[in-house]
């Protein structure tokens, strides 16, 4: 705009002839938002434990390419999936700035990129959220409606879209269904319990410890099982008792290694298991014949598989925004950690110390 102003106004010819390109660029940046050359970021150079999360104070700010925005993150979400990329369970090129989601302000718009402008408040799904700035594709970026805080959106964006998509498409939950949900007090579980209850399902939630179980109960779960307690460690028996010996219509299992066999026992004949995470380690290769006696169906979904098109992304983001705005979906933030404490966040997540969603303040 500054360049075209110079071009269109003859009185500014002198100025135009004497302004050097770097100075023009500087003006253009001031008209938009000044972006520093370096930023704070957490970088993983090699896979490993929480100690490989390296806090840097002068990491280069990325440049948005065509179809991208540069977002100055106000708050970022920490998800269990981040630990998989850290350990290498999910391979990704390193060095890598982890973090699959953020909320903040558009600081710059890449070339040939429309629909967004500098200053827009947005939430995005991509990679690189453990940083002050992230270059993100517009395909999975949404403007945050007025009335929803950045904190509320980060406590529910990746996790909320996941549970909405999985309750509708991985298995279409119906009113009256019996549903077993593991880790029901976690970032995704806290939201899933509410969504399942709003559909009218009967929810059996598992969680580790009295405090987590009380939280799940407060959300309206019909049966809550402390699967780490001595009393409830035979949680399959409890599920069978609750369902009159029949088993549940569907299991949502994100714990994986420690629960997969029990989940197979707890599901009813012709039931469905949605395995969607590896909090305790991945489900080992499963002989298909194990599904035969009860004619069990298995899904192994990923959120990103359900929101690949802009239409799909907008469908679920609009549903989430409406639920948040109307107050029908509550969020729970475990704690907002400063960026430099990221190793502690991973330790807390993997140590099963979090309830609801941990967030990061870049
Ligand atoms: N497929 C997808 O697209 C997708 C998308 C989002 C999330 N997910 C999956 O959903 C799950 C939840 O994600 P989240 O970010 O919301 O995490 P989270 O549920 O807040 O944290 C994981 C929870 O898993 C439980 N857990 C059971 N055994 C564990 C073990 N050995 N080590 C650590 N935790 C254990 C813990 O709850 P208790 O103490 O109550 O047992 C822990 O709090 C993860 O498995 C994640 O990968 C998948």
Tab-separated table of C-alpha atoms and ligand atoms in Angstrom:
chain	number	residue	atom	x	y	z
A	1	UNK	CA	0.000	0.000	0.000
A	2	UNK	CA	2.826	2.359	0.883
A	3	UNK	CA	4.476	1.607	-2.469
A	4	UNK	CA	1.238	2.224	-4.409
A	5	UNK	CA	0.685	5.474	-2.498
A	6	UNK	CA	4.126	6.626	-3.620
A	7	UNK	CA	3.385	5.546	-7.189
A	8	UNK	CA	-0.016	7.229	-7.417
A	9	UNK	CA	0.825	10.591	-5.865
A	10	UNK	CA	3.031	12.849	-8.074
A	11	UNK	CA	3.805	15.088	-5.095
A	12	UNK	CA	5.594	12.197	-3.506
A	13	UNK	CA	7.875	11.625	-6.521
A	14	UNK	CA	10.842	13.132	-4.721
A	15	UNK	CA	10.223	10.994	-1.717
A	16	UNK	CA	9.804	7.912	-3.955
A	17	UNK	CA	13.105	8.587	-5.706
A	18	UNK	CA	14.935	8.930	-2.439
A	19	UNK	CA	13.475	6.099	-0.463
A	20	UNK	CA	15.528	2.962	-0.667
A	21	UNK	CA	13.752	-0.455	-0.835
A	22	UNK	CA	14.743	-1.478	2.706
A	23	UNK	CA	13.260	1.729	4.034
A	24	UNK	CA	10.031	1.065	2.099
A	25	UNK	CA	9.891	-2.413	3.600
A	26	UNK	CA	10.389	-0.925	7.003
A	27	UNK	CA	7.426	1.427	6.479
A	28	UNK	CA	5.312	-1.464	5.239
A	29	UNK	CA	6.130	-3.459	8.348
A	30	UNK	CA	5.250	-0.547	10.584
A	31	UNK	CA	1.898	-0.238	8.787
A	32	UNK	CA	1.227	-3.895	9.531
A	33	UNK	CA	2.847	-5.206	12.671
A	34	UNK	CA	6.504	-5.086	13.490
A	35	UNK	CA	7.931	-8.564	13.590
A	36	UNK	CA	11.327	-9.256	15.143
A	37	UNK	CA	13.942	-11.373	13.376
A	38	UNK	CA	14.249	-13.819	16.266
A	39	UNK	CA	11.979	-15.231	18.967
A	40	UNK	CA	11.699	-17.580	21.923
A	41	UNK	CA	10.986	-21.156	20.868
A	42	UNK	CA	11.333	-24.733	22.103
A	43	UNK	CA	13.194	-26.939	19.667
A	44	UNK	CA	13.692	-30.705	19.565
A	45	UNK	CA	16.922	-31.571	17.758
A	46	UNK	CA	16.922	-35.279	18.587
A	47	UNK	CA	14.258	-37.617	19.939
A	48	UNK	CA	14.220	-38.584	23.615
A	49	UNK	CA	12.811	-37.703	27.031
A	50	UNK	CA	11.632	-34.277	28.201
A	51	UNK	CA	15.286	-33.190	28.417
A	52	UNK	CA	15.496	-32.925	24.603
A	53	UNK	CA	13.080	-29.961	24.677
A	54	UNK	CA	15.512	-27.074	24.240
A	55	UNK	CA	14.396	-23.552	25.108
A	56	UNK	CA	15.974	-21.013	22.711
A	57	UNK	CA	15.812	-17.250	23.073
A	58	UNK	CA	16.915	-16.247	19.565
A	59	UNK	CA	15.377	-18.737	17.140
A	60	UNK	CA	14.590	-17.353	13.649
A	61	UNK	CA	11.028	-16.124	13.157
A	62	UNK	CA	9.590	-18.054	10.177
A	63	UNK	CA	8.511	-16.273	6.995
A	64	UNK	CA	4.976	-17.083	5.823
A	65	UNK	CA	4.852	-18.588	2.328
A	66	UNK	CA	1.975	-18.601	-0.156
A	67	UNK	CA	-1.194	-19.684	1.609
A	68	UNK	CA	0.287	-19.038	5.060
A	69	UNK	CA	-0.064	-16.546	7.888
A	70	UNK	CA	2.463	-15.559	10.497
A	71	UNK	CA	0.690	-15.744	13.860
A	72	UNK	CA	1.973	-14.156	17.052
A	73	UNK	CA	0.837	-16.802	19.525
A	74	UNK	CA	-0.840	-15.577	22.677
A	75	UNK	CA	-1.390	-19.074	23.986
A	76	UNK	CA	-0.585	-22.582	22.690
A	77	UNK	CA	-2.045	-25.978	23.510
A	78	UNK	CA	-0.009	-28.924	24.747
A	79	UNK	CA	-1.350	-32.284	23.600
A	80	UNK	CA	-0.286	-35.818	24.312
A	81	UNK	CA	0.599	-36.183	20.631
A	82	UNK	CA	3.479	-33.729	21.227
A	83	UNK	CA	5.145	-36.374	23.392
A	84	UNK	CA	4.936	-38.891	20.507
A	85	UNK	CA	6.816	-36.485	18.216
A	86	UNK	CA	9.336	-35.818	20.995
A	87	UNK	CA	10.053	-39.517	21.589
A	88	UNK	CA	9.947	-40.442	17.904
A	89	UNK	CA	6.917	-42.756	18.273
A	90	UNK	CA	5.496	-40.564	15.498
A	91	UNK	CA	8.380	-39.797	13.128
A	92	UNK	CA	8.927	-36.213	11.923
A	93	UNK	CA	12.022	-34.432	10.589
A	94	UNK	CA	14.178	-32.841	13.279
A	95	UNK	CA	15.001	-30.166	14.357
A	96	UNK	CA	11.335	-29.523	15.057
A	97	UNK	CA	9.423	-26.896	16.985
A	98	UNK	CA	6.676	-28.983	18.602
A	99	UNK	CA	3.111	-27.912	19.347
A	100	UNK	CA	0.101	-28.669	17.117
A	101	UNK	CA	-2.094	-25.656	17.899
A	102	UNK	CA	-2.060	-22.008	18.892
A	103	UNK	CA	-4.220	-18.915	19.283
A	104	UNK	CA	-3.128	-15.351	18.704
A	105	UNK	CA	-2.997	-12.453	16.274
A	106	UNK	CA	-2.085	-12.493	12.589
A	107	UNK	CA	1.213	-10.593	12.386
A	108	UNK	CA	1.832	-10.961	8.635
A	109	UNK	CA	0.066	-12.456	5.619
A	110	UNK	CA	1.996	-14.551	3.109
A	111	UNK	CA	1.943	-13.836	-0.652
A	112	UNK	CA	-1.193	-14.902	-2.593
A	113	UNK	CA	-3.052	-15.436	0.663
A	114	UNK	CA	-6.586	-14.161	1.057
A	115	UNK	CA	-9.354	-14.226	3.632
A	116	UNK	CA	-7.251	-13.052	6.593
A	117	UNK	CA	-5.598	-9.782	7.531
A	118	UNK	CA	-3.049	-8.517	9.991
A	119	UNK	CA	-4.670	-8.119	13.407
A	120	UNK	CA	-7.210	-10.963	12.991
A	121	UNK	CA	-7.565	-13.124	16.104
A	122	UNK	CA	-7.141	-16.716	15.002
A	123	UNK	CA	-6.749	-20.299	16.186
A	124	UNK	CA	-4.698	-22.680	14.082
A	125	UNK	CA	-3.800	-26.356	13.771
A	126	UNK	CA	-0.395	-27.087	12.268
A	127	UNK	CA	3.011	-27.488	13.830
A	128	UNK	CA	5.353	-25.125	15.663
A	129	UNK	CA	3.194	-23.878	18.551
A	130	UNK	CA	5.961	-23.933	21.166
A	131	UNK	CA	7.129	-20.520	19.940
A	132	UNK	CA	6.230	-16.841	19.959
A	133	UNK	CA	5.498	-16.874	16.213
A	134	UNK	CA	4.325	-19.660	13.892
A	135	UNK	CA	3.831	-19.681	10.115
A	136	UNK	CA	0.611	-21.630	9.567
A	137	UNK	CA	-1.407	-22.659	6.509
A	138	UNK	CA	-4.767	-20.882	6.220
A	139	UNK	CA	-6.420	-24.220	5.403
A	140	UNK	CA	-6.654	-25.117	9.103
A	141	UNK	CA	-6.848	-21.641	10.611
A	142	UNK	CA	-10.089	-20.105	11.888
A	143	UNK	CA	-11.005	-16.614	13.043
A	144	UNK	CA	-12.018	-16.782	16.698
A	145	UNK	CA	-15.502	-15.343	17.189
A	146	UNK	CA	-16.008	-12.525	19.706
A	147	UNK	CA	-17.020	-13.857	23.095
A	148	UNK	CA	-14.595	-16.801	23.075
A	149	UNK	CA	-11.277	-16.282	24.833
A	150	UNK	CA	-7.956	-17.529	23.483
A	151	UNK	CA	-7.686	-19.681	26.619
A	152	UNK	CA	-11.080	-21.323	26.074
A	153	UNK	CA	-10.283	-22.031	22.467
A	154	UNK	CA	-6.895	-23.574	23.279
A	155	UNK	CA	-8.452	-25.733	25.987
A	156	UNK	CA	-10.792	-27.148	23.358
A	157	UNK	CA	-9.492	-26.666	19.815
A	158	UNK	CA	-7.523	-29.780	18.843
A	159	UNK	CA	-9.117	-31.843	21.628
A	160	UNK	CA	-12.658	-30.587	20.995
A	161	UNK	CA	-12.522	-31.055	17.226
A	162	UNK	CA	-11.219	-34.559	17.884
A	163	UNK	CA	-14.053	-35.593	20.153
A	164	UNK	CA	-16.720	-33.989	17.948
A	165	UNK	CA	-15.418	-35.813	14.871
A	166	UNK	CA	-14.941	-39.133	16.678
A	167	UNK	CA	-18.394	-39.081	18.315
A	168	UNK	CA	-19.991	-38.333	14.946
A	169	UNK	CA	-17.889	-40.268	12.437
A	170	UNK	CA	-15.518	-42.800	14.035
A	171	UNK	CA	-18.625	-44.233	15.700
A	172	UNK	CA	-21.897	-42.289	15.468
A	173	UNK	CA	-22.933	-42.215	19.116
A	174	UNK	CA	-26.684	-42.542	19.639
A	175	UNK	CA	-28.928	-41.617	22.544
A	176	UNK	CA	-29.051	-44.567	24.935
A	177	UNK	CA	-25.729	-46.085	23.841
A	178	UNK	CA	-23.460	-47.382	26.572
A	179	UNK	CA	-20.005	-45.845	26.076
A	180	UNK	CA	-16.768	-46.691	27.871
A	181	UNK	CA	-14.364	-43.746	27.814
A	182	UNK	CA	-10.831	-44.151	29.161
A	183	UNK	CA	-8.824	-41.230	30.629
A	184	UNK	CA	-12.082	-39.317	31.007
A	185	UNK	CA	-10.493	-36.506	33.074
A	186	UNK	CA	-7.817	-35.679	30.490
A	187	UNK	CA	-7.704	-32.888	27.924
A	188	UNK	CA	-9.785	-34.816	25.391
A	189	UNK	CA	-11.673	-36.910	27.969
A	190	UNK	CA	-13.053	-33.893	29.857
A	191	UNK	CA	-14.664	-32.625	26.639
A	192	UNK	CA	-15.700	-36.080	25.376
A	193	UNK	CA	-17.615	-36.849	28.591
A	194	UNK	CA	-19.702	-33.706	28.076
A	195	UNK	CA	-20.310	-34.365	24.375
A	196	UNK	CA	-21.392	-37.954	25.047
A	197	UNK	CA	-23.781	-36.850	27.783
A	198	UNK	CA	-25.225	-34.113	25.537
A	199	UNK	CA	-26.044	-36.809	22.949
A	200	UNK	CA	-27.822	-38.807	25.643
A	201	UNK	CA	-25.348	-41.679	25.944
A	202	UNK	CA	-24.723	-43.623	29.153
A	203	UNK	CA	-21.121	-42.883	30.014
A	204	UNK	CA	-18.738	-45.118	31.915
A	205	UNK	CA	-15.603	-43.063	32.489
A	206	UNK	CA	-12.288	-44.385	33.756
A	207	UNK	CA	-9.712	-42.163	35.436
A	208	UNK	CA	-6.740	-42.564	37.748
A	209	UNK	CA	-7.323	-41.330	41.305
A	210	UNK	CA	-10.116	-39.906	43.438
A	211	UNK	CA	-9.752	-36.290	42.292
A	212	UNK	CA	-9.953	-37.186	38.615
A	213	UNK	CA	-12.905	-39.501	39.250
A	214	UNK	CA	-14.780	-36.733	41.102
A	215	UNK	CA	-14.220	-34.429	38.139
A	216	UNK	CA	-15.617	-37.007	35.701
A	217	UNK	CA	-18.627	-37.600	37.971
A	218	UNK	CA	-19.273	-33.843	38.113
A	219	UNK	CA	-19.654	-33.861	34.326
A	220	UNK	CA	-22.568	-36.279	34.586
A	221	UNK	CA	-20.842	-39.606	33.856
A	222	UNK	CA	-23.174	-42.425	34.884
A	223	UNK	CA	-20.447	-44.721	36.185
A	224	UNK	CA	-16.905	-43.719	37.119
A	225	UNK	CA	-14.144	-46.267	37.607
A	226	UNK	CA	-10.803	-45.533	39.225
A	227	UNK	CA	-8.890	-48.065	37.129
A	228	UNK	CA	-5.702	-47.490	39.143
A	229	UNK	CA	-7.266	-48.306	42.510
A	230	UNK	CA	-7.006	-51.720	44.157
A	231	UNK	CA	-10.791	-51.868	44.435
A	232	UNK	CA	-11.528	-51.103	40.756
A	233	UNK	CA	-8.506	-52.626	39.071
A	234	UNK	CA	-10.779	-55.290	37.550
A	235	UNK	CA	-12.524	-52.533	35.639
A	236	UNK	CA	-13.838	-54.926	32.980
A	237	UNK	CA	-15.947	-56.609	35.673
A	238	UNK	CA	-17.319	-53.218	36.700
A	239	UNK	CA	-18.227	-52.417	33.094
A	240	UNK	CA	-19.997	-55.742	32.714
A	241	UNK	CA	-21.922	-55.140	35.956
A	242	UNK	CA	-22.989	-51.692	34.823
A	243	UNK	CA	-24.298	-53.016	31.510
A	244	UNK	CA	-26.111	-56.066	32.868
A	245	UNK	CA	-23.379	-58.382	31.574
A	246	UNK	CA	-23.839	-57.255	27.972
A	247	UNK	CA	-20.809	-54.950	27.514
A	248	UNK	CA	-20.702	-51.486	25.986
A	249	UNK	CA	-21.756	-50.419	22.501
A	250	UNK	CA	-18.483	-48.578	21.990
A	251	UNK	CA	-15.148	-48.078	23.746
A	252	UNK	CA	-13.130	-44.908	23.206
A	253	UNK	CA	-9.624	-46.008	24.159
A	254	UNK	CA	-6.733	-43.526	23.985
A	255	UNK	CA	-4.637	-45.310	26.608
A	256	UNK	CA	-3.609	-48.161	24.282
A	257	UNK	CA	-1.099	-50.708	25.561
A	258	UNK	CA	-2.411	-51.039	29.133
A	259	UNK	CA	-6.129	-51.143	28.300
A	260	UNK	CA	-6.559	-52.655	24.830
A	261	UNK	CA	-7.190	-56.219	26.019
A	262	UNK	CA	-9.692	-55.087	28.651
A	263	UNK	CA	-11.424	-52.894	26.089
A	264	UNK	CA	-11.858	-55.918	23.834
A	265	UNK	CA	-13.427	-57.804	26.736
A	266	UNK	CA	-15.645	-54.895	27.773
A	267	UNK	CA	-17.197	-54.289	24.353
A	268	UNK	CA	-20.488	-56.000	23.520
A	269	UNK	CA	-21.117	-58.500	20.710
A	270	UNK	CA	-21.208	-56.493	17.445
A	271	UNK	CA	-19.738	-53.508	19.332
A	272	UNK	CA	-17.082	-51.026	18.227
A	273	UNK	CA	-13.703	-50.045	19.644
A	274	UNK	CA	-12.258	-46.679	18.694
A	275	UNK	CA	-8.548	-46.827	19.479
A	276	UNK	CA	-7.247	-43.295	19.119
A	277	UNK	CA	-4.130	-42.852	21.216
A	278	UNK	CA	-1.103	-44.344	22.910
A	279	UNK	CA	-0.844	-42.689	26.341
A	280	UNK	CA	0.570	-45.921	27.852
A	281	UNK	CA	2.168	-47.095	24.590
A	282	UNK	CA	0.747	-48.307	21.281
A	283	UNK	CA	-1.668	-51.221	20.914
A	284	UNK	CA	0.468	-54.155	19.685
A	285	UNK	CA	-0.230	-55.681	16.269
A	286	UNK	CA	-3.654	-57.253	16.669
A	287	UNK	CA	-4.494	-60.627	15.105
A	288	UNK	CA	-7.788	-59.969	13.288
A	289	UNK	CA	-9.083	-63.316	14.510
A	290	UNK	CA	-9.379	-61.750	17.987
A	291	UNK	CA	-12.292	-59.709	16.644
A	292	UNK	CA	-14.198	-62.699	15.320
A	293	UNK	CA	-15.884	-64.228	18.422
A	294	UNK	CA	-17.886	-61.062	19.142
A	295	UNK	CA	-17.899	-59.640	15.569
A	296	UNK	CA	-16.185	-56.513	16.872
A	297	UNK	CA	-15.551	-53.489	14.650
A	298	UNK	CA	-12.368	-51.458	15.157
A	299	UNK	CA	-11.547	-47.880	14.169
A	300	UNK	CA	-8.142	-46.225	14.452
A	301	UNK	CA	-8.947	-42.614	13.525
A	302	UNK	CA	-6.936	-39.401	13.422
A	303	UNK	CA	-8.491	-35.950	13.732
A	304	UNK	CA	-6.632	-34.733	10.666
A	305	UNK	CA	-8.242	-37.455	8.562
A	306	UNK	CA	-11.656	-35.959	9.342
A	307	UNK	CA	-10.843	-32.284	8.699
A	308	UNK	CA	-8.812	-32.470	5.507
A	309	UNK	CA	-11.090	-30.251	3.424
A	310	UNK	CA	-11.904	-26.658	4.326
A	311	UNK	CA	-15.575	-27.663	4.414
A	312	UNK	CA	-14.900	-30.399	6.986
A	313	UNK	CA	-12.679	-28.095	9.051
A	314	UNK	CA	-15.329	-25.348	9.088
A	315	UNK	CA	-18.094	-27.810	9.906
A	316	UNK	CA	-16.401	-28.938	13.117
A	317	UNK	CA	-14.917	-25.538	14.091
A	318	UNK	CA	-18.349	-23.892	13.747
A	319	UNK	CA	-19.902	-26.642	15.849
A	320	UNK	CA	-17.227	-26.146	18.503
A	321	UNK	CA	-17.571	-22.345	18.491
A	322	UNK	CA	-21.357	-22.640	18.899
A	323	UNK	CA	-20.973	-25.032	21.824
A	324	UNK	CA	-18.484	-22.705	23.519
A	325	UNK	CA	-20.478	-19.531	22.885
A	326	UNK	CA	-23.705	-21.061	24.179
A	327	UNK	CA	-21.944	-22.354	27.286
A	328	UNK	CA	-22.966	-25.950	26.471
A	329	UNK	CA	-19.325	-27.056	26.468
A	330	UNK	CA	-17.183	-26.207	29.478
A	331	UNK	CA	-13.404	-26.112	29.276
A	332	UNK	CA	-10.862	-27.000	31.914
A	333	UNK	CA	-7.345	-25.660	31.889
A	334	UNK	CA	-4.986	-27.726	33.992
A	335	UNK	CA	-2.464	-24.884	34.210
A	336	UNK	CA	-0.882	-22.253	31.972
A	337	UNK	CA	2.883	-22.836	31.941
A	338	UNK	CA	5.526	-20.369	30.712
A	339	UNK	CA	7.247	-21.528	27.523
A	340	UNK	CA	10.527	-22.172	29.312
A	341	UNK	CA	8.783	-24.723	31.588
A	342	UNK	CA	7.836	-26.984	28.698
A	343	UNK	CA	9.864	-29.956	29.989
A	344	UNK	CA	7.771	-29.839	33.182
A	345	UNK	CA	4.541	-29.888	31.127
A	346	UNK	CA	5.658	-33.063	29.353
A	347	UNK	CA	6.667	-34.623	32.690
A	348	UNK	CA	3.268	-33.746	34.182
A	349	UNK	CA	1.382	-35.139	31.164
A	350	UNK	CA	3.346	-38.370	31.038
A	351	UNK	CA	3.269	-38.620	34.845
A	352	UNK	CA	-0.587	-38.547	34.704
A	353	UNK	CA	-0.627	-35.405	36.847
A	354	UNK	CA	-2.851	-33.256	34.627
A	355	UNK	CA	-6.626	-32.823	34.640
A	356	UNK	CA	-8.097	-31.034	31.641
A	357	UNK	CA	-5.729	-29.260	29.299
A	358	UNK	CA	-2.229	-27.894	29.905
A	359	UNK	CA	-1.524	-24.644	28.039
A	360	UNK	CA	1.653	-22.771	27.225
A	361	UNK	CA	2.293	-19.016	27.311
A	362	UNK	CA	4.912	-18.278	24.656
B	1	LIG	N1	-6.116	-39.784	17.079
B	1	LIG	C1	-6.197	-38.475	17.219
B	1	LIG	O1	-6.366	-37.728	16.241
B	1	LIG	C2	-6.075	-37.869	18.586
B	1	LIG	C3	-6.367	-36.521	18.771
B	1	LIG	C4	-6.295	-36.017	20.079
B	1	LIG	C5	-5.898	-36.835	21.121
B	1	LIG	N2	-5.573	-38.137	20.862
B	1	LIG	C6	-5.157	-39.043	21.929
B	1	LIG	O2	-6.037	-38.881	23.009
B	1	LIG	C7	-5.340	-39.125	24.212
B	1	LIG	C8	-5.582	-37.970	25.141
B	1	LIG	O3	-4.829	-36.862	24.698
B	1	LIG	P1	-4.715	-35.593	25.634
B	1	LIG	O4	-3.759	-34.671	24.974
B	1	LIG	O5	-6.062	-35.119	25.983
B	1	LIG	O6	-3.981	-36.207	26.924
B	1	LIG	P2	-4.581	-36.472	28.388
B	1	LIG	O7	-5.775	-37.352	28.274
B	1	LIG	O8	-4.775	-35.172	29.056
B	1	LIG	O9	-3.394	-37.237	29.093
B	1	LIG	C9	-3.260	-38.607	28.946
B	1	LIG	C10	-3.982	-39.368	30.065
B	1	LIG	O10	-3.911	-40.751	29.766
B	1	LIG	C11	-4.007	-41.475	30.962
B	1	LIG	N3	-3.005	-42.558	31.016
B	1	LIG	C12	-3.279	-43.864	31.161
B	1	LIG	N4	-2.166	-44.580	31.201
B	1	LIG	C13	-1.145	-43.726	31.092
B	1	LIG	C14	0.262	-43.894	31.084
B	1	LIG	N5	0.855	-45.092	31.214
B	1	LIG	N6	1.025	-42.794	30.960
B	1	LIG	C15	0.459	-41.583	30.817
B	1	LIG	N7	-0.879	-41.364	30.831
B	1	LIG	C16	-1.683	-42.435	30.959
B	1	LIG	C17	-3.802	-40.481	32.108
B	1	LIG	O11	-5.066	-40.284	32.734
B	1	LIG	P3	-5.418	-41.176	34.045
B	1	LIG	O12	-4.418	-40.792	35.091
B	1	LIG	O13	-6.796	-40.777	34.369
B	1	LIG	O14	-5.273	-42.603	33.631
B	1	LIG	C18	-3.345	-39.218	31.421
B	1	LIG	O15	-3.748	-38.070	32.115
B	1	LIG	C19	-3.891	-39.374	23.849
B	1	LIG	O16	-3.661	-40.762	23.749
B	1	LIG	C20	-3.795	-38.719	22.497
B	1	LIG	O17	-2.777	-39.265	21.713
B	1	LIG	C21	-5.659	-38.666	19.610
